[in-house]
XYZ file of C-alpha atoms in Angstrom:
578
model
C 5.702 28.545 -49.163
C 4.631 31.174 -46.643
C 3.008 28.463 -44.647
C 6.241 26.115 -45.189
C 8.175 28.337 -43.630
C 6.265 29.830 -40.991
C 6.146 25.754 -39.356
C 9.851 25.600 -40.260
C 11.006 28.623 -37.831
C 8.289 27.439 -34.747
C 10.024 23.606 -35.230
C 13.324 25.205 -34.478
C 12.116 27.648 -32.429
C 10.811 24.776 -29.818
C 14.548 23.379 -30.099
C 15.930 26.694 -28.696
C 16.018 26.215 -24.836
C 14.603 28.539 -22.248
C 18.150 28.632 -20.221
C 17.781 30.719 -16.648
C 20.220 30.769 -14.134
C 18.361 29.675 -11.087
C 18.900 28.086 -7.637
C 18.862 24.423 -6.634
C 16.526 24.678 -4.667
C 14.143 26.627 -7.648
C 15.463 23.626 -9.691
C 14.630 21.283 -7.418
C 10.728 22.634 -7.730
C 11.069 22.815 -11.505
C 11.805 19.276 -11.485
C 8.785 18.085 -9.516
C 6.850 20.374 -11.919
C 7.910 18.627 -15.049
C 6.702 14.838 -12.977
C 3.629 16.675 -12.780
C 3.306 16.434 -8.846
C 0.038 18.233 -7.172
C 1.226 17.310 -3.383
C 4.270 17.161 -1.602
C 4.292 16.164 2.159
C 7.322 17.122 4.362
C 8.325 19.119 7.390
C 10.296 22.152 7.113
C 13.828 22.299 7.777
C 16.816 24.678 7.678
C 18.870 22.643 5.378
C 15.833 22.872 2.462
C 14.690 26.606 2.664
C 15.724 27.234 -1.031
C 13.185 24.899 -1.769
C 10.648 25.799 0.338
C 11.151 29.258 -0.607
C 10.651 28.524 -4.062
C 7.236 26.250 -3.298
C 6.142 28.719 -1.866
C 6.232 30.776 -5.039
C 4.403 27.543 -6.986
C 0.823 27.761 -6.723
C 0.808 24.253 -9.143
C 2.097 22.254 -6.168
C 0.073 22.070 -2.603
C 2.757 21.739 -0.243
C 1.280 19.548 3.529
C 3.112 20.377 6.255
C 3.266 17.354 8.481
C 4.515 16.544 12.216
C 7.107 13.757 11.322
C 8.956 12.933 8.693
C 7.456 9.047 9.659
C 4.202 9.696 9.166
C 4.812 12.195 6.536
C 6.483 9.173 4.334
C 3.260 7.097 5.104
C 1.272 9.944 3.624
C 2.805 9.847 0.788
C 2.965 6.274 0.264
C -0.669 6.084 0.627
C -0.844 8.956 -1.608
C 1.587 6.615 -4.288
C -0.366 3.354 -3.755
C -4.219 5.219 -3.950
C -3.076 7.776 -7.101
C -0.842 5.127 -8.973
C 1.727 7.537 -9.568
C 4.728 8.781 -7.021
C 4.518 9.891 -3.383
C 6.815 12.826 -2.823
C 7.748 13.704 0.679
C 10.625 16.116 1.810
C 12.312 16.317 5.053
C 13.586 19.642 5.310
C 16.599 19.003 8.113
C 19.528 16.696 7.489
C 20.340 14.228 10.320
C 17.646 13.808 12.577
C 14.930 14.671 9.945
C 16.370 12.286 7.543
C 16.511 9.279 10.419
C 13.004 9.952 11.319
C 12.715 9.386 7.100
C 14.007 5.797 7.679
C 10.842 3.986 9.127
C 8.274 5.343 6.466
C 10.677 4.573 3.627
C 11.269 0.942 5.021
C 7.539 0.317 4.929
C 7.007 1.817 1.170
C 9.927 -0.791 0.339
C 8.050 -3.847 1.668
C 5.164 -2.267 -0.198
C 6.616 -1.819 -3.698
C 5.171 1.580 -3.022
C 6.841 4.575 -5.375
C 8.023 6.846 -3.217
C 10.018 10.036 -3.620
C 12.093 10.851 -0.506
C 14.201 14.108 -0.830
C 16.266 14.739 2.252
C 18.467 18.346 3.153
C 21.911 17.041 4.032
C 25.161 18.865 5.082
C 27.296 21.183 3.102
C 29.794 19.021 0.487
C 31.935 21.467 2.198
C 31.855 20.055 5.458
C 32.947 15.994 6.410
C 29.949 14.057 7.890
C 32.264 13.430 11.398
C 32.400 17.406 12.105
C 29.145 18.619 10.832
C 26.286 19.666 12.187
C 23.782 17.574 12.236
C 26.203 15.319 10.157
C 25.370 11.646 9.281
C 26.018 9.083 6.067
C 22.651 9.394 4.742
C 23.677 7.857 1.600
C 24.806 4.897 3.725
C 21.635 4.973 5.541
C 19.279 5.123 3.228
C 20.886 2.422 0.942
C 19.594 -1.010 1.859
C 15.890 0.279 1.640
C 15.843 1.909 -1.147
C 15.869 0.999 -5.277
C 18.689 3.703 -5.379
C 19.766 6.684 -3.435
C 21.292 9.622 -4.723
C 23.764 12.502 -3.114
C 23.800 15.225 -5.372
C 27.048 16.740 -5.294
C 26.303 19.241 -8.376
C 23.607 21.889 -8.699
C 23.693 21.771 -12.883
C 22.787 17.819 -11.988
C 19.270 18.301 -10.151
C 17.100 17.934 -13.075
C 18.553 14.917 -14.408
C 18.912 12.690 -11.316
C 15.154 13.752 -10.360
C 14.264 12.536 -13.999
C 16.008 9.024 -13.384
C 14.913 8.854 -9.701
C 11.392 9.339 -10.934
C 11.533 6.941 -13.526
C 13.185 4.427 -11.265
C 10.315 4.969 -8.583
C 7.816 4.010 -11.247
C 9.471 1.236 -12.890
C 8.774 -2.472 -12.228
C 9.077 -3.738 -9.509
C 8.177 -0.379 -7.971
C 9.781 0.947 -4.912
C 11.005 4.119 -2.801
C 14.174 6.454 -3.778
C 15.741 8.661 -2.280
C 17.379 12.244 -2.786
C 19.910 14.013 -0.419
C 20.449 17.629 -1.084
C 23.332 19.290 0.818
C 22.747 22.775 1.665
C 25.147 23.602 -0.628
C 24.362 22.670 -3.631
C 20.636 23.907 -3.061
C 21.625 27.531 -2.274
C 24.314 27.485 -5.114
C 23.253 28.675 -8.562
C 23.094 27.198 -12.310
C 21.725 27.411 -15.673
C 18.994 25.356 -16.615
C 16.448 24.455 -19.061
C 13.243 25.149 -17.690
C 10.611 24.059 -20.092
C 8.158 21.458 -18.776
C 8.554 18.557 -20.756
C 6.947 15.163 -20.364
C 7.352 13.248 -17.198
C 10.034 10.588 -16.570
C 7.534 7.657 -16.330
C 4.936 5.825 -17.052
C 1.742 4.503 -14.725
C 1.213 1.643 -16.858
C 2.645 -1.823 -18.050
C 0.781 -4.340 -20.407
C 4.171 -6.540 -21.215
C 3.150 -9.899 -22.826
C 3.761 -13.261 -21.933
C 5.943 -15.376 -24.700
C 3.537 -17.121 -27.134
C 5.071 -20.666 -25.803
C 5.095 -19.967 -21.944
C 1.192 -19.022 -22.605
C 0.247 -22.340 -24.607
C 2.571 -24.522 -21.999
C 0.563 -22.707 -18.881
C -2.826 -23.597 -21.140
C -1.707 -27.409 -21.577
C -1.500 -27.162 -17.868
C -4.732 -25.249 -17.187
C -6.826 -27.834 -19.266
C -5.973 -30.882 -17.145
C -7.156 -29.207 -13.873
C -9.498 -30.508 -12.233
C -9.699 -28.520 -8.923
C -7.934 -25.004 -10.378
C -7.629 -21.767 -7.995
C -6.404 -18.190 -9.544
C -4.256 -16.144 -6.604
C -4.659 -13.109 -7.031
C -2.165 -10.384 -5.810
C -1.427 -6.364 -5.816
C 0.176 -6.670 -9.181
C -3.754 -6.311 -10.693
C -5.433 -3.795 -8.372
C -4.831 -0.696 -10.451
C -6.468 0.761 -13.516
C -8.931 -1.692 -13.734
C -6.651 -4.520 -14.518
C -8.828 -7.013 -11.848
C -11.512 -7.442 -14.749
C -9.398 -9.486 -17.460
C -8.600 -12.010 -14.324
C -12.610 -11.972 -13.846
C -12.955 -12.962 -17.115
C -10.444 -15.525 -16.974
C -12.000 -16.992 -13.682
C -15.468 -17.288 -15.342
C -13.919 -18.876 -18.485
C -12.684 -21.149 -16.453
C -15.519 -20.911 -13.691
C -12.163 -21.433 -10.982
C -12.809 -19.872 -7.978
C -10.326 -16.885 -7.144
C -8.537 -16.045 -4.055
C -6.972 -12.802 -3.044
C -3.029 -12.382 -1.114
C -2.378 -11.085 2.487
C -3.432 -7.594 2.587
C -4.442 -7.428 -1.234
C -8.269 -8.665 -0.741
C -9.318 -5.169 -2.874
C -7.687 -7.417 -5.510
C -11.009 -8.676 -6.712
C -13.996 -6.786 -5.791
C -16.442 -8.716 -2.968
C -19.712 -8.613 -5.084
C -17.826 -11.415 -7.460
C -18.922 -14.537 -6.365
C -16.015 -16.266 -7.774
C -14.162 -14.323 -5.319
C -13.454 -16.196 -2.324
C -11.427 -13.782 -0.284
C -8.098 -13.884 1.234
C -6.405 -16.947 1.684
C -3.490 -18.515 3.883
C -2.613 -17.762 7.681
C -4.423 -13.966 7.332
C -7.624 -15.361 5.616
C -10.216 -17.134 5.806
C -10.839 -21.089 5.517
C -12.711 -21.008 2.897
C -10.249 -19.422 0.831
C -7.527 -21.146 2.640
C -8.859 -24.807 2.002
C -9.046 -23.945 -1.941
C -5.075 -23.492 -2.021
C -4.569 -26.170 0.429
C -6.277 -28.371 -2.184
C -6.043 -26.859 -5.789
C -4.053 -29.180 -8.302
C -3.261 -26.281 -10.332
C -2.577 -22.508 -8.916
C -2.740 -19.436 -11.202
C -0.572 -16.559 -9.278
C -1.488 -13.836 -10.907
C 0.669 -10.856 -9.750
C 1.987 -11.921 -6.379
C 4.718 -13.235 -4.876
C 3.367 -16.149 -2.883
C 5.081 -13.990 0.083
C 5.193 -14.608 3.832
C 1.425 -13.371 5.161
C 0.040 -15.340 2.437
C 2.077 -18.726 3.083
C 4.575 -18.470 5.844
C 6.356 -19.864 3.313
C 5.065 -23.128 4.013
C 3.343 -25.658 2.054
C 0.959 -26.271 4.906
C -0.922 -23.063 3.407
C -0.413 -24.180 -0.503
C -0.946 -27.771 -2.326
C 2.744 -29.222 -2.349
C 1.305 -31.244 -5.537
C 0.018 -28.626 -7.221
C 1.327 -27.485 -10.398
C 1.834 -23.514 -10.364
C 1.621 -21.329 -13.008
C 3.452 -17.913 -11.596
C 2.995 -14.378 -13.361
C 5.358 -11.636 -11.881
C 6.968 -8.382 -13.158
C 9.753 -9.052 -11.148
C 11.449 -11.653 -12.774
C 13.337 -12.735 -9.259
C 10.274 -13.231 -7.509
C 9.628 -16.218 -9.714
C 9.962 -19.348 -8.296
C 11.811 -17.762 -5.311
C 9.154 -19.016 -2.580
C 7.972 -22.114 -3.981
C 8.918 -24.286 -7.188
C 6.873 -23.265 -10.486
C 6.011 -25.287 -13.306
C 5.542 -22.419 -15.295
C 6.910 -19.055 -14.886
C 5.637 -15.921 -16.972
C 7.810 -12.389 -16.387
C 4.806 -10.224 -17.287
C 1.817 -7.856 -16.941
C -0.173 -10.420 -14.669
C -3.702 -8.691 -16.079
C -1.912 -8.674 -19.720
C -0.679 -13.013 -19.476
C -5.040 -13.299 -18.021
C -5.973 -12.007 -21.159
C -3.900 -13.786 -23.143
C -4.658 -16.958 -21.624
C -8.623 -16.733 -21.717
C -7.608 -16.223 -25.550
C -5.940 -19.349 -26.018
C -8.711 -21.018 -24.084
C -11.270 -19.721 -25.705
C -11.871 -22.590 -28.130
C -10.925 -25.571 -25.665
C -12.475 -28.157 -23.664
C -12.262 -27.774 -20.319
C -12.602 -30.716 -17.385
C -16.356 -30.840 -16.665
C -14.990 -32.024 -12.995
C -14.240 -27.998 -12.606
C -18.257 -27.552 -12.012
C -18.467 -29.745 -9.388
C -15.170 -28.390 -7.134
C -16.680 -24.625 -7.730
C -20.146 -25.775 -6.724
C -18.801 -26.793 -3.725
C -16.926 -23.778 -3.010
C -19.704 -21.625 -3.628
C -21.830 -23.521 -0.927
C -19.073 -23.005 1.274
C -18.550 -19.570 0.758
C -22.455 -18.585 1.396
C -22.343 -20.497 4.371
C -19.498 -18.855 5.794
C -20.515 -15.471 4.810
C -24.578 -16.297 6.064
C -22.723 -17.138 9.390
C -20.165 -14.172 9.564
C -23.631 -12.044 9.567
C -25.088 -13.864 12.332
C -22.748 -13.490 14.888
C -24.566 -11.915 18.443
C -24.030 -8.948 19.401
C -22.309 -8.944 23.427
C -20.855 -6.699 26.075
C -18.192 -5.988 25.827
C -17.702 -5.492 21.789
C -15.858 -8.129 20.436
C -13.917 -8.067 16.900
C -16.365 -9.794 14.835
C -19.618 -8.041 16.519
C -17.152 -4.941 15.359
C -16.641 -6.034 11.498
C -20.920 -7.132 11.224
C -21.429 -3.508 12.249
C -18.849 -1.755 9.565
C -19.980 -3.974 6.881
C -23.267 -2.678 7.193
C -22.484 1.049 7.770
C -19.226 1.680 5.517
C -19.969 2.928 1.983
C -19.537 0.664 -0.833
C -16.731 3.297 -2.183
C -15.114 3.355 0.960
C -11.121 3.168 1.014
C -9.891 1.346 4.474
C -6.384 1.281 5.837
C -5.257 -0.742 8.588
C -2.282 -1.551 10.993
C -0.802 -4.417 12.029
C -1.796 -5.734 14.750
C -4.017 -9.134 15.884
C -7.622 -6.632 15.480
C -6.662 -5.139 12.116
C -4.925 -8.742 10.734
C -8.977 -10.182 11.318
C -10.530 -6.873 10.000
C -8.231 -7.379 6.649
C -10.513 -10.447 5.700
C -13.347 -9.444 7.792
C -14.825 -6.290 5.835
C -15.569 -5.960 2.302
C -14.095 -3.918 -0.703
C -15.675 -2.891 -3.908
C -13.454 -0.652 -5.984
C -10.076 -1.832 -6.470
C -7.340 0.324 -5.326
C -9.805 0.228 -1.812
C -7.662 -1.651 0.931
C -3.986 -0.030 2.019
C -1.971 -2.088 4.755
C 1.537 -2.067 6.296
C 2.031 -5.723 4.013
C 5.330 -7.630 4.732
C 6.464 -5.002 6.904
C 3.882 -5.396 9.477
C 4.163 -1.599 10.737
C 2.191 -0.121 13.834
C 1.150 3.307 13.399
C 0.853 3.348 10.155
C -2.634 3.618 9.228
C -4.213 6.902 10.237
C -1.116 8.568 8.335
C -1.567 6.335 5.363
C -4.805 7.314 5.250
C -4.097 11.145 4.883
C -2.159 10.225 2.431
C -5.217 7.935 0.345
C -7.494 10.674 1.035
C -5.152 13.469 -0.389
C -5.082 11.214 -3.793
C -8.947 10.328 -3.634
C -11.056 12.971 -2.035
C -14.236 10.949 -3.548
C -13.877 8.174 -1.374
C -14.819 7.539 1.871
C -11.628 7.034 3.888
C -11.391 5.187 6.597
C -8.501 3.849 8.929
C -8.710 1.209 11.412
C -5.995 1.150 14.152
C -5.811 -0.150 18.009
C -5.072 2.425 20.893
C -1.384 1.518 20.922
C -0.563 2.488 16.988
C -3.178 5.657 17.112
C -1.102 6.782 20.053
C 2.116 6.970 18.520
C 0.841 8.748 15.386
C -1.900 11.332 17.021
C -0.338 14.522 16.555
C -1.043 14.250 13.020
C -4.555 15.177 13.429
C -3.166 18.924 13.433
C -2.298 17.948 9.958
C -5.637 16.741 9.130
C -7.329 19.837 10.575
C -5.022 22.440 8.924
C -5.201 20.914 5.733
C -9.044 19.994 5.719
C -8.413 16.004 5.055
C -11.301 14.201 6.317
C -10.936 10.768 7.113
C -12.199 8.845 10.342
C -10.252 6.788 12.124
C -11.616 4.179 14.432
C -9.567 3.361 17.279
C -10.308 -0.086 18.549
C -9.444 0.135 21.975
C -8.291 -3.018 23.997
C -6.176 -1.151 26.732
C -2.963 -2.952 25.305
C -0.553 -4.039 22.912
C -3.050 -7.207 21.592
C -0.458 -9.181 19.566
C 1.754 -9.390 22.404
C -0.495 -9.376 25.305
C -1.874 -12.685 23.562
C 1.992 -14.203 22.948
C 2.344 -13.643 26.964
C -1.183 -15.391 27.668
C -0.452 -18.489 25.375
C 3.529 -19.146 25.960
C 4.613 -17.284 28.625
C 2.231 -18.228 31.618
C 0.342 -14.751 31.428
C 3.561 -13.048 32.916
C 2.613 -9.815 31.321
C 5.156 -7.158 31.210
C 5.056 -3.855 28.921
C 1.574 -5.004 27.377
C -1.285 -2.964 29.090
C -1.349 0.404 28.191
C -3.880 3.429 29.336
C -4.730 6.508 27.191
C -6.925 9.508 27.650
C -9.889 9.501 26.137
C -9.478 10.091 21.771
C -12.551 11.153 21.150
C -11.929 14.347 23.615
C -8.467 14.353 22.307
C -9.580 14.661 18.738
C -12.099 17.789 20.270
C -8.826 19.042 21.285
C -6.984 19.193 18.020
C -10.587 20.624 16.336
C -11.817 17.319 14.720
C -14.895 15.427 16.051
C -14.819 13.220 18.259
C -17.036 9.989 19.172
C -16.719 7.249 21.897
C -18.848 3.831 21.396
C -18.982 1.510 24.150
C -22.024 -0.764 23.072
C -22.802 -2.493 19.725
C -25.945 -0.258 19.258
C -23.781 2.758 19.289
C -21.668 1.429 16.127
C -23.653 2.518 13.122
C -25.221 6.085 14.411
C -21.486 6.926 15.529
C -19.682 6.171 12.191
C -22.228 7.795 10.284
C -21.846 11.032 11.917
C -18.372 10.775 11.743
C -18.669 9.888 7.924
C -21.320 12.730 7.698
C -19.476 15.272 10.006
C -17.217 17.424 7.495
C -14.307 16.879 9.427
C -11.634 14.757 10.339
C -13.167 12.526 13.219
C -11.909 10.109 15.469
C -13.919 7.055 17.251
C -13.059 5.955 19.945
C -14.675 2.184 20.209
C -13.887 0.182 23.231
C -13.400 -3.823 22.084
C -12.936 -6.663 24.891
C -9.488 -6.667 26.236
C -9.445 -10.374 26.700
C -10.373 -10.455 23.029
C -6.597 -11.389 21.991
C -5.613 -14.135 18.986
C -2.241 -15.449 18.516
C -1.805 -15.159 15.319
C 2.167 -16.287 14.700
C 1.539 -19.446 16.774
C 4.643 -21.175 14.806
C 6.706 -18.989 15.959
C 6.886 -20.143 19.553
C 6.649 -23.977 18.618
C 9.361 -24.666 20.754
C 7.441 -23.473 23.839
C 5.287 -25.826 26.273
C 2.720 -24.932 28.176
């Protein structure tokens, strides 16, 4: 009885709530707490300094103090896409630190990335037309956001940080955003403090309906020449190896989406690498000629297809698996769409093949690709090295020198759109890129960000001289805070992507394209990283294994030909004649 009752009175105990009247700013710190956040990136502001105060107080949460709120949201979307759970960066000023927000939370948008923006904004007092500092942030941040909040209540923080969290995380990920007027921050409230659980969850295994599955299997077992896409929606937790599985039930050859070739790791040799206008032709020619197509988590988006069925079998029957049921079919006609986990429907359907009879013709259209794919590869590997270093000389070196755990970000950009297919990736999440949004300057922040998340790996962020020159000042960041990642800076003395547009449309009138910069590798010196410049192939692999080695951030600085320019959007300027 004793016993009884002693459980009885800590049950209701636990439903008695630990009320404290506290600021919003102290409740805006309690809330992270209770998502269980270990970072937050931002740049301090007058219109926050309740909450810095108050993280300043919370030895739980490592608060990075960043240069721009930009490259501060790229941080943390790196940080959300490497950790699989939210990126949480707060721009302390209203108005011009919430504008600078705009960029970095466009790009985490494109990149279903969840991101947590939280934003100072002006009193509820004031109206936005006479305030300082004053601008319709909830207007602003609207179209590139899942939702945006103004929180025009203190005793509200904890539950719209609960539902802005859970929002973040749920499928189709995305950013959010928060605006906190000064008000409301500095104002006082009671609250229940306890840390409960957090708002979301990391992980989705929804099923496939039982007659979607066996209609995608009647459809699977008359292929002849079947390819599985595979897209972002596997790369985390492990999810890749139930579409392995599938792929050597099958023994179809995989291919990986635009800027998801991480998808599948290289060492697969059913893994043919990333396909359409990005990738390569080996990959390319198996979508170009499948008769059935498995998309398994991806869209079928732009970088992969231009939308176009000159990158994808008109005839072939597609079977499309995608957690956002709008994406389905949107692109290109399906014969078979699945709203679901995309590594949950894999598993399923390798059940329900199991005990069938597949087309012995398979064999012969996957020994083919394999021949093609060692080819290609035995080729990549023999390219000569030359003076000056061009692209693919660049790519032999790194896949010899990078480590196998290594994670790489990239730009956009002609150099980093070739290194995307041109380098190889083990350990699924391992490859970060701008996507859909096709951002310069976002890599060497991103990869802050990737490092923060996964100090075990290897980080490394590719970038030409244009993009690392907008972003630079960061490096204070990486110094301060000890985040050591190299970035290598391939140098071509212009704005490639355009410079190659003016060469092959516009009669080489070049205007705005050539560009000169000091020296990085002093630069970096500068800031207190290390510094290295290459300027021959033989320098490569001893420069980028100190900098791996060095135990700090490092920069190198690697000079590539400048007439070493590809026009990759060629369709755009169809309507141009030489």
């Amino acid at each position: 009885i004793k016993y009884r009752y002693q459980k009885s009175l800590l049950k209701n105990l636990s439903k008695v709530k630990n009320t404290q009247k506290i600021t919003g700013g102290q409740a805006v710190v309690h809330s992270l707490k209770k998502e269980k956040i270990k970072h937050v990136f931002g740049l301090i502001g007058s219109a926050t300094m309740e909450i810095f105060d108050s993280l300043y107080q919370e030895k739980e949460i490592n608060f990075i103090g960043v240069r721009d709120e930009r490259t501060g949201a790229h941080m943390a979307d790196g940080y959300a896409r490497a950790s699989n759970s939210p990126g949480v960066i707060l721009a302390g000023q209203n108005g011009p630190g919430a504008t600078n927000l705009v960029t970095g939370i466009a790009q985490a948008a494109a990149a279903f990335s969840p991101l947590v923006s939280i934003a100072g904004s002006f009193s509820t007092k004031d109206k936005v037309q006479d305030a300082f500092q004053g601008i319709d942030q909830q207007s602003l941040f609207k179209p590139i956001t899942k939702k945006t909040w103004t929180i025009t209540e203190t005793k509200k923080i904890p539950k719209i940080f609960s539902k802005a969290f859970n929002l973040a995380m749920s499928p189709r990920r995305g950013p959010v955003q928060l605006n906190l007027p000064r008000n409301i921050l500095s104002d006082s409230a009671k609250f229940n403090i306890d840390q409960n659980d957090k708002s979301y969850e990391t992980d989705n295994f929804s099923e496939g309906k039982k007659k979607d599955i066996k209609k995608a299997v009647k459809i699977i077992l008359s292929a002849i020449k079947p390819v599985i896409v595979v897209g972002g929606g596997i790369k985390y937790k492990d999810k890749f190896s139930e579409v392995i599985k599938l792929a050597k039930l099958l023994n179809s050859p995989m291919v990986t989406a635009a800027g998801h070739g991480d998808a599948i790791p290289f060492d697969c040799k059913l893994n043919a690498g990333q396909m359409g206008p990005r990738g390569n032709v080996v990959a390319s020619r198996l979508v170009k000629e499948a008769d059935v197509i498995i998309a398994l988590g991806t869209r079928l988006g732009f970088n992969s297809t231009f939308y176009s069925y000159e990158n994808l079998n008109k005839k072939a029957n597609i079977i499309q698996i995608e957690l956002e049921k709008k994406m389905i079919g949107r692109y290109f006609p399906v014969s078979v769409g699945i709203c679901a986990d995309a590594s949950t429907v894999a598993k399923q359907l390798s059940n329900e093949i199991k005990s069938k009879n597949l087309r012995s013709e398979i064999d012969g259209w996957t020994k083919q690709y394999l021949n093609e794919r060692s080819n290609y590869l035995k080729k990549r590997d023999e390219v000569l090295d030359s003076f000056p270093i061009q692209p693919s000389n660049l790519f032999k070196h790194l896949r010899k020198v990078l480590p196998k755990n290594s994670a790489i970000t990239l730009d956009a950009g002609t150099l980093c759109l070739q290194a995307t297919d041109a380098l190889e990736y083990y350990n699924p999440p391992s490859l970060f890129t701008p996507l859909d949004f096709g951002l310069v300057g976002f890599s060497f922040a991103c990869g802050l960000g990737v490092k923060v998340a996964r100090p075990d790996k290897t980080v490394v962020s590719l970038m030409g001289d244009g993009g690392f020159g907008m972003t630079i000042s960061e490096l204070s960041t990486a110094v301060d805070y000890g985040i050591n990642t190299i970035t290598i800076v391939m140098n071509n003395k212009s704005w490639g992507a355009e410079k190659a547009y003016q060469r092959d449309f516009f009669g080489e009138r070049y205007i705005g394209s050539d560009i000169n910069s000091p020296p990085f590798d002093k630069v970096a010196e500068l800031y207190g990283a290390k510094g290295f410049r290459v300027e021959r192939n033989s320098e490569i692999n001893e420069a980028v294994n100190a900098a791996i080695k060095c135990g700090k951030p490092a920069v190198v600085d690697i000079a590539v030909d400048p007439k070493a320019l590809y026009s990759f959007r060629r369709d755009s300027f169809k309507y141009k004649k030489k």
